[in-house]
Each structure stands twice: as structure tokens, then as C-alpha cells.
Amino acid sequence: MSEMNRREFLTLAGGVATVAALGLPEAGLAASGQPFVLAPLPYPANALEPVISEKTMGFHYGKHHLTYINNVNTALALPANSQFQGLTLEQIMLKTANQAAFSGLFNNSAQAVNHEFYWGSLMPQGGDSAQPSGKLLTMIDTAFGDYAAFKNKFRDAAVGQFGAGWAWLVEHQGKLEILTTSNADNPKTRGMKPLLTIDVWEHAYYLDWQNQRKDHVQAVIDKLLNWKAAAIRISA
Ligand code: MN
């Protein structure tokens, strides 16, 4: 388990809410040791319908996410990658970032980290039904004007990411920022703390929304964002 996930888990375990109730992946846990295994989804595969169908989840979680993990395990068996044995997925991601010789291992470890984080960034009855409050809302108001303005800026960033990548809400030097990353990149490689993410690779929405990325992203923001998880991450 990474230190981040360990702290997050311990915070949750010691707090009033259970991990399951917050919709966070229970298995930062399962990702703690090599060979890495696919962490359980924090909700049933059909729980995010109609925004994300069970069919999409079957491919996205059951095929894409699994493949990234399998690729990491395969790569770690090579002598050239022996220096990464014993590390967590997140540690591997950080150590291989911006190193051309390890781009394959970076891409696959980062995508494994990103997807586990993404499942935890979503929840049934999220979004507007579980809006941010307290310290988190204050930080949103400071950074973006208000919750509605944040939603528009986050949507526009996700829509504007050219090609495959991710849209992120991050905490950086005590303030909230929106950014996008291409392909597998993760804000932690830039020293930022991710709070929420939306996957804008086409495999995340094409079966359900075809080319309508904007409509998909709007629905995710309106209905699925896990603000409870973001609030815990901000204080962790
Ligand atoms: Mn994906």
C-alpha cells in the first residue's frame, strides 16, 4: 500500500464513515504487493448507470484496467526492471516518470494508479446530489468563484483535452486547481495532490456516448463525482 493510500485508509478506518459508504476503493489495499492484483470496484458494476453502463464497466474495469496491471507484472519479471521489485504501483509510477527507458512501465503503472483513483472519484448518487461543503466548498469558491463555475470549468477542461487523457481536480500549494494530463500522466509526478479525476480516454465513454464527450463529462460531473472522497483526500 502506498503511503498516500495507507494514510487515506487509516483515516477512513478511524473515522465515522466506512470505506464502502464513501465509495472509495477498498483496495489501495489489494495494490499493496507484487504481483499486483485488480482491486475490487467500490460499487456494483451497474451502479453508475445510466451514465456509465455495466457493459462499459465490464470492458473498462474488467479489460483495460486489468491489462494495465498485468502489463506491470509482466514488465517487473524482466531483469532490466529488477530495481522496481518491492515497490508499490505509485512508487513505480513516480520513479519511472519522464524516463524514456521506462516509458512502458510508467504508462502501465500510472494507468493502474489512475484507474483505481478514478473508480474512487465516482459514486452512485454523487455529483449534485452530494455537493461539496465545508472547507472543500470554501476552497472551490476561492479558486473558481462557486460550485457552478467550477462545474463549467471542469467540464470545459475535460472536453478540451486533445485525445486521450484525464481531467483532474487537484490541491497544489494549499489551493485547488483544474488540470488535464495526456495519456497516462498523473498530477503526482508534478507534486500535486489529486482529489478527483475524470477519464476522457474514448474507452471510458464510447460504448455509451459515442463521440459525445461533452455530454458524458457533464453527466459525470452532475451525477457521479464523489465529493465525500475529495473531502477526505483534502484533509489527508
Ligand atoms: Mn480508462
mmCIF file of C-alpha atoms and ligand atoms in Angstrom:
data_model
loop_
_atom_site.group_PDB
_atom_site.id
_atom_site.type_symbol
_atom_site.label_atom_id
_atom_site.label_comp_id
_atom_site.label_asym_id
_atom_site.label_seq_id
_atom_site.Cartn_x
_atom_site.Cartn_y
_atom_site.Cartn_z
ATOM 1 C CA MET A 1 0.000 0.000 0.000
ATOM 2 C CA SER A 2 1.333 3.411 -0.849
ATOM 3 C CA GLU A 3 1.802 5.887 1.953
ATOM 4 C CA MET A 4 -0.946 8.018 0.471
ATOM 5 C CA ASN A 5 -3.336 5.119 0.353
ATOM 6 C CA ARG A 6 -2.253 3.944 3.763
ATOM 7 C CA ARG A 7 -2.982 7.331 5.282
ATOM 8 C CA GLU A 8 -6.251 7.527 3.413
ATOM 9 C CA PHE A 9 -7.270 4.105 4.587
ATOM 10 C CA LEU A 10 -6.261 4.711 8.170
ATOM 11 C CA THR A 11 -8.148 7.991 8.152
ATOM 12 C CA LEU A 12 -11.202 6.206 6.899
ATOM 13 C CA ALA A 13 -10.822 3.276 9.230
ATOM 14 C CA GLY A 14 -10.578 5.572 12.221
ATOM 15 C CA GLY A 15 -13.364 7.886 11.148
ATOM 16 C CA VAL A 16 -17.099 7.669 11.394
ATOM 17 C CA ALA A 17 -17.680 6.566 7.839
ATOM 18 C CA THR A 18 -16.770 3.219 6.420
ATOM 19 C CA VAL A 19 -14.773 2.812 3.249
ATOM 20 C CA ALA A 20 -17.712 1.224 1.477
ATOM 21 C CA ALA A 21 -20.064 4.011 2.481
ATOM 22 C CA LEU A 22 -17.736 6.552 0.940
ATOM 23 C CA GLY A 23 -17.447 4.652 -2.288
ATOM 24 C CA LEU A 24 -13.675 4.510 -2.088
ATOM 25 C CA PRO A 25 -11.769 1.550 -3.397
ATOM 26 C CA GLU A 26 -11.108 -0.766 -0.528
ATOM 27 C CA ALA A 27 -8.061 -1.850 -2.208
ATOM 28 C CA GLY A 28 -5.459 0.565 -2.412
ATOM 29 C CA LEU A 29 -5.192 -2.479 -0.182
ATOM 30 C CA ALA A 30 -5.055 -5.028 -2.949
ATOM 31 C CA ALA A 31 -2.475 -2.964 -4.791
ATOM 32 C CA SER A 32 -0.046 -3.169 -1.891
ATOM 33 C CA GLY A 33 2.134 -6.019 -3.064
ATOM 34 C CA GLN A 34 3.606 -7.651 -6.120
ATOM 35 C CA PRO A 35 2.354 -9.268 -8.191
ATOM 36 C CA PHE A 36 -0.322 -6.618 -8.328
ATOM 37 C CA VAL A 37 -3.975 -7.605 -8.486
ATOM 38 C CA LEU A 38 -7.058 -5.780 -9.688
ATOM 39 C CA ALA A 39 -8.653 -4.012 -6.747
ATOM 40 C CA PRO A 40 -12.396 -4.606 -6.258
ATOM 41 C CA LEU A 41 -14.728 -1.952 -7.580
ATOM 42 C CA PRO A 42 -16.186 0.095 -4.711
ATOM 43 C CA TYR A 43 -19.718 -0.467 -6.072
ATOM 44 C CA PRO A 44 -21.539 -2.964 -8.307
ATOM 45 C CA ALA A 45 -20.651 -2.775 -11.999
ATOM 46 C CA ASN A 46 -24.128 -1.453 -12.855
ATOM 47 C CA ALA A 47 -24.219 1.131 -10.043
ATOM 48 C CA LEU A 48 -23.264 4.099 -12.230
ATOM 49 C CA GLU A 49 -25.943 3.542 -14.864
ATOM 50 C CA PRO A 50 -27.218 5.199 -16.950
ATOM 51 C CA VAL A 51 -24.184 7.485 -17.153
ATOM 52 C CA ILE A 52 -21.715 4.577 -17.280
ATOM 53 C CA SER A 53 -23.261 1.283 -18.352
ATOM 54 C CA GLU A 54 -22.449 -2.121 -16.931
ATOM 55 C CA LYS A 55 -21.163 -3.005 -20.397
ATOM 56 C CA THR A 56 -18.702 -0.124 -20.354
ATOM 57 C CA MET A 57 -17.639 -1.067 -16.845
ATOM 58 C CA GLY A 58 -17.083 -4.629 -17.959
ATOM 59 C CA PHE A 59 -14.611 -3.553 -20.599
ATOM 60 C CA HIS A 60 -13.109 -0.571 -18.801
ATOM 61 C CA TYR A 61 -12.557 -2.209 -15.433
ATOM 62 C CA GLY A 62 -12.506 -5.854 -16.430
ATOM 63 C CA LYS A 63 -10.329 -5.487 -19.528
ATOM 64 C CA HIS A 64 -8.491 -2.157 -19.722
ATOM 65 C CA HIS A 65 -7.670 -1.692 -16.033
ATOM 66 C CA LEU A 66 -6.781 -5.364 -15.647
ATOM 67 C CA THR A 67 -4.491 -5.232 -18.666
ATOM 68 C CA TYR A 68 -2.504 -2.332 -17.236
ATOM 69 C CA ILE A 69 -1.919 -4.309 -14.053
ATOM 70 C CA ASN A 70 -0.989 -7.454 -15.941
ATOM 71 C CA ASN A 71 1.436 -5.468 -18.087
ATOM 72 C CA VAL A 72 3.165 -4.108 -14.988
ATOM 73 C CA ASN A 73 3.535 -7.596 -13.559
ATOM 74 C CA THR A 74 4.970 -8.868 -16.834
ATOM 75 C CA ALA A 75 7.436 -5.989 -17.026
ATOM 76 C CA LEU A 76 8.590 -6.455 -13.440
ATOM 77 C CA ALA A 77 9.620 -10.005 -14.245
ATOM 78 C CA LEU A 78 12.265 -8.707 -16.650
ATOM 79 C CA PRO A 79 15.824 -8.390 -15.281
ATOM 80 C CA ALA A 80 16.027 -4.845 -16.651
ATOM 81 C CA ASN A 81 13.297 -3.829 -14.197
ATOM 82 C CA SER A 82 14.593 -5.579 -11.097
ATOM 83 C CA GLN A 83 15.172 -2.231 -9.370
ATOM 84 C CA PHE A 84 11.408 -1.802 -9.080
ATOM 85 C CA GLN A 85 10.719 -5.001 -7.205
ATOM 86 C CA GLY A 86 9.107 -4.447 -3.827
ATOM 87 C CA LEU A 87 7.694 -1.062 -4.714
ATOM 88 C CA THR A 88 4.037 -0.064 -4.854
ATOM 89 C CA LEU A 89 2.367 0.874 -8.114
ATOM 90 C CA GLU A 90 2.529 4.520 -7.130
ATOM 91 C CA GLN A 91 6.215 4.325 -6.279
ATOM 92 C CA ILE A 92 6.922 2.679 -9.620
ATOM 93 C CA MET A 93 4.935 5.399 -11.385
ATOM 94 C CA LEU A 94 6.897 8.152 -9.661
ATOM 95 C CA LYS A 95 10.299 6.541 -10.217
ATOM 96 C CA THR A 96 9.702 5.929 -13.923
ATOM 97 C CA ALA A 97 8.096 9.293 -14.741
ATOM 98 C CA ASN A 98 9.840 11.226 -17.517
ATOM 99 C CA GLN A 99 12.357 8.438 -18.130
ATOM 100 C CA ALA A 100 12.261 7.308 -21.733
ATOM 101 C CA ALA A 101 13.913 3.998 -20.928
ATOM 102 C CA PHE A 102 10.989 3.075 -18.684
ATOM 103 C CA SER A 103 8.102 4.608 -20.620
ATOM 104 C CA GLY A 104 6.222 1.333 -20.903
ATOM 105 C CA LEU A 105 6.438 0.649 -17.205
ATOM 106 C CA PHE A 106 5.454 4.232 -16.455
ATOM 107 C CA ASN A 107 2.447 4.158 -18.749
ATOM 108 C CA ASN A 108 1.116 0.912 -17.338
ATOM 109 C CA SER A 109 1.787 1.637 -13.672
ATOM 110 C CA ALA A 110 0.331 5.140 -13.977
ATOM 111 C CA GLN A 111 -2.752 3.849 -15.730
ATOM 112 C CA ALA A 112 -3.207 1.257 -12.976
ATOM 113 C CA VAL A 113 -2.962 4.022 -10.370
ATOM 114 C CA ASN A 114 -5.188 6.372 -12.369
ATOM 115 C CA HIS A 115 -7.973 3.852 -12.837
ATOM 116 C CA GLU A 116 -8.143 2.841 -9.192
ATOM 117 C CA PHE A 117 -8.278 6.538 -8.331
ATOM 118 C CA TYR A 118 -10.962 7.103 -10.984
ATOM 119 C CA TRP A 119 -13.278 4.427 -9.585
ATOM 120 C CA GLY A 120 -12.938 6.133 -6.216
ATOM 121 C CA SER A 121 -13.699 9.503 -7.790
ATOM 122 C CA LEU A 122 -17.170 8.301 -8.747
ATOM 123 C CA MET A 123 -20.147 7.119 -6.741
ATOM 124 C CA PRO A 124 -23.847 6.422 -7.279
ATOM 125 C CA GLN A 125 -25.934 9.476 -6.328
ATOM 126 C CA GLY A 126 -22.848 11.644 -6.441
ATOM 127 C CA GLY A 127 -22.359 14.993 -8.150
ATOM 128 C CA ASP A 128 -25.131 17.476 -7.420
ATOM 129 C CA SER A 129 -26.779 15.037 -5.004
ATOM 130 C CA ALA A 130 -23.710 15.104 -2.772
ATOM 131 C CA GLN A 131 -22.296 18.555 -3.330
ATOM 132 C CA PRO A 132 -19.089 19.728 -1.659
ATOM 133 C CA SER A 133 -19.435 21.516 1.642
ATOM 134 C CA GLY A 134 -17.336 22.928 4.442
ATOM 135 C CA LYS A 135 -13.626 23.505 3.832
ATOM 136 C CA LEU A 136 -13.780 21.946 0.390
ATOM 137 C CA LEU A 137 -16.589 24.241 -0.757
ATOM 138 C CA THR A 138 -14.739 27.247 0.603
ATOM 139 C CA MET A 139 -11.681 26.255 -1.416
ATOM 140 C CA ILE A 140 -13.834 25.781 -4.530
ATOM 141 C CA ASP A 141 -15.372 29.220 -4.080
ATOM 142 C CA THR A 142 -11.928 30.765 -3.639
ATOM 143 C CA ALA A 143 -10.413 29.061 -6.658
ATOM 144 C CA PHE A 144 -13.277 29.087 -9.147
ATOM 145 C CA GLY A 145 -15.974 31.506 -7.910
ATOM 146 C CA ASP A 146 -18.591 28.979 -6.909
ATOM 147 C CA TYR A 147 -19.630 25.346 -7.390
ATOM 148 C CA ALA A 148 -21.491 26.088 -10.637
ATOM 149 C CA ALA A 149 -18.481 27.885 -12.080
ATOM 150 C CA PHE A 150 -16.236 25.003 -11.042
ATOM 151 C CA LYS A 151 -18.509 22.555 -12.848
ATOM 152 C CA ASN A 152 -18.286 24.526 -16.075
ATOM 153 C CA LYS A 153 -14.512 24.894 -15.874
ATOM 154 C CA PHE A 154 -14.002 21.232 -15.077
ATOM 155 C CA ARG A 155 -16.274 20.209 -17.955
ATOM 156 C CA ASP A 156 -14.523 22.524 -20.385
ATOM 157 C CA ALA A 157 -11.103 21.253 -19.341
ATOM 158 C CA ALA A 158 -12.174 17.636 -19.807
ATOM 159 C CA VAL A 159 -13.735 18.384 -23.187
ATOM 160 C CA GLY A 160 -10.684 20.380 -24.269
ATOM 161 C CA GLN A 161 -8.124 17.682 -23.529
ATOM 162 C CA PHE A 162 -6.969 16.736 -27.022
ATOM 163 C CA GLY A 163 -7.001 12.993 -27.450
ATOM 164 C CA ALA A 164 -6.606 10.505 -24.625
ATOM 165 C CA GLY A 165 -6.040 11.668 -21.078
ATOM 166 C CA TRP A 166 -7.534 12.748 -17.794
ATOM 167 C CA ALA A 167 -9.132 15.819 -16.206
ATOM 168 C CA TRP A 168 -8.196 16.409 -12.567
ATOM 169 C CA LEU A 169 -9.182 18.489 -9.584
ATOM 170 C CA VAL A 170 -6.004 18.816 -7.549
ATOM 171 C CA GLU A 171 -4.736 20.531 -4.437
ATOM 172 C CA HIS A 172 -1.467 22.341 -5.061
ATOM 173 C CA GLN A 173 0.252 24.572 -2.504
ATOM 174 C CA GLY A 174 -2.933 24.843 -0.500
ATOM 175 C CA LYS A 175 -5.167 25.813 -3.400
ATOM 176 C CA LEU A 176 -7.420 23.943 -5.789
ATOM 177 C CA GLU A 177 -6.581 23.742 -9.473
ATOM 178 C CA ILE A 178 -8.014 22.051 -12.529
ATOM 179 C CA LEU A 179 -5.635 20.477 -14.973
ATOM 180 C CA THR A 180 -5.582 17.876 -17.681
ATOM 181 C CA THR A 181 -2.934 15.293 -18.423
ATOM 182 C CA SER A 182 -2.263 13.345 -21.589
ATOM 183 C CA ASN A 183 -2.326 9.588 -21.885
ATOM 184 C CA ALA A 184 -1.157 8.084 -18.575
ATOM 185 C CA ASP A 185 0.306 11.089 -16.782
ATOM 186 C CA ASN A 186 -0.719 11.703 -13.164
ATOM 187 C CA PRO A 187 -0.516 15.020 -11.245
ATOM 188 C CA LYS A 188 1.571 13.380 -8.521
ATOM 189 C CA THR A 189 4.503 13.410 -10.945
ATOM 190 C CA ARG A 190 4.237 17.218 -10.664
ATOM 191 C CA GLY A 191 3.972 17.290 -6.902
ATOM 192 C CA MET A 192 0.217 17.879 -6.878
ATOM 193 C CA LYS A 193 -2.378 16.045 -4.799
ATOM 194 C CA PRO A 194 -5.249 14.646 -6.899
ATOM 195 C CA LEU A 195 -8.734 14.989 -5.392
ATOM 196 C CA LEU A 196 -10.970 13.815 -8.255
ATOM 197 C CA THR A 197 -10.480 12.688 -11.829
ATOM 198 C CA ILE A 198 -12.468 12.003 -14.976
ATOM 199 C CA ASP A 199 -11.148 9.571 -17.563
ATOM 200 C CA VAL A 200 -11.503 11.077 -21.032
ATOM 201 C CA TRP A 201 -9.955 8.231 -22.975
ATOM 202 C CA GLU A 202 -12.554 7.184 -25.535
ATOM 203 C CA HIS A 203 -12.815 3.740 -23.928
ATOM 204 C CA ALA A 204 -14.392 5.467 -20.904
ATOM 205 C CA TYR A 205 -17.484 6.609 -22.805
ATOM 206 C CA TYR A 206 -17.609 5.479 -26.397
ATOM 207 C CA LEU A 207 -19.942 2.497 -25.943
ATOM 208 C CA ASP A 208 -22.496 4.684 -24.158
ATOM 209 C CA TRP A 209 -21.995 8.128 -25.640
ATOM 210 C CA GLN A 210 -20.046 7.579 -28.865
ATOM 211 C CA ASN A 211 -18.412 10.881 -29.811
ATOM 212 C CA GLN A 212 -20.404 12.974 -27.333
ATOM 213 C CA ARG A 213 -17.605 13.519 -24.818
ATOM 214 C CA LYS A 214 -19.140 16.768 -23.583
ATOM 215 C CA ASP A 215 -22.472 15.151 -22.717
ATOM 216 C CA HIS A 216 -20.724 12.268 -20.981
ATOM 217 C CA VAL A 217 -18.487 14.561 -18.950
ATOM 218 C CA GLN A 218 -21.411 16.781 -17.986
ATOM 219 C CA ALA A 219 -23.339 13.751 -16.760
ATOM 220 C CA VAL A 220 -20.364 12.502 -14.743
ATOM 221 C CA ILE A 221 -19.962 15.907 -13.097
ATOM 222 C CA ASP A 222 -23.689 16.320 -12.436
ATOM 223 C CA LYS A 223 -24.371 12.804 -11.173
ATOM 224 C CA LEU A 224 -21.297 10.820 -10.211
ATOM 225 C CA LEU A 225 -18.458 12.851 -8.714
ATOM 226 C CA ASN A 226 -17.560 11.549 -5.264
ATOM 227 C CA TRP A 227 -17.264 14.724 -3.216
ATOM 228 C CA LYS A 228 -17.081 12.730 0.004
ATOM 229 C CA ALA A 229 -13.865 11.167 -1.231
ATOM 230 C CA ALA A 230 -12.498 14.550 -2.276
ATOM 231 C CA ALA A 231 -13.193 15.991 1.169
ATOM 232 C CA ILE A 232 -11.284 13.165 2.822
ATOM 233 C CA ARG A 233 -8.408 13.431 0.398
ATOM 234 C CA ILE A 234 -8.073 17.152 1.023
ATOM 235 C CA SER A 235 -7.612 16.649 4.727
ATOM 236 C CA ALA A 236 -5.409 13.586 4.436
HETATM 237 MN MN MN B 1 -9.630 4.323 -18.771
#
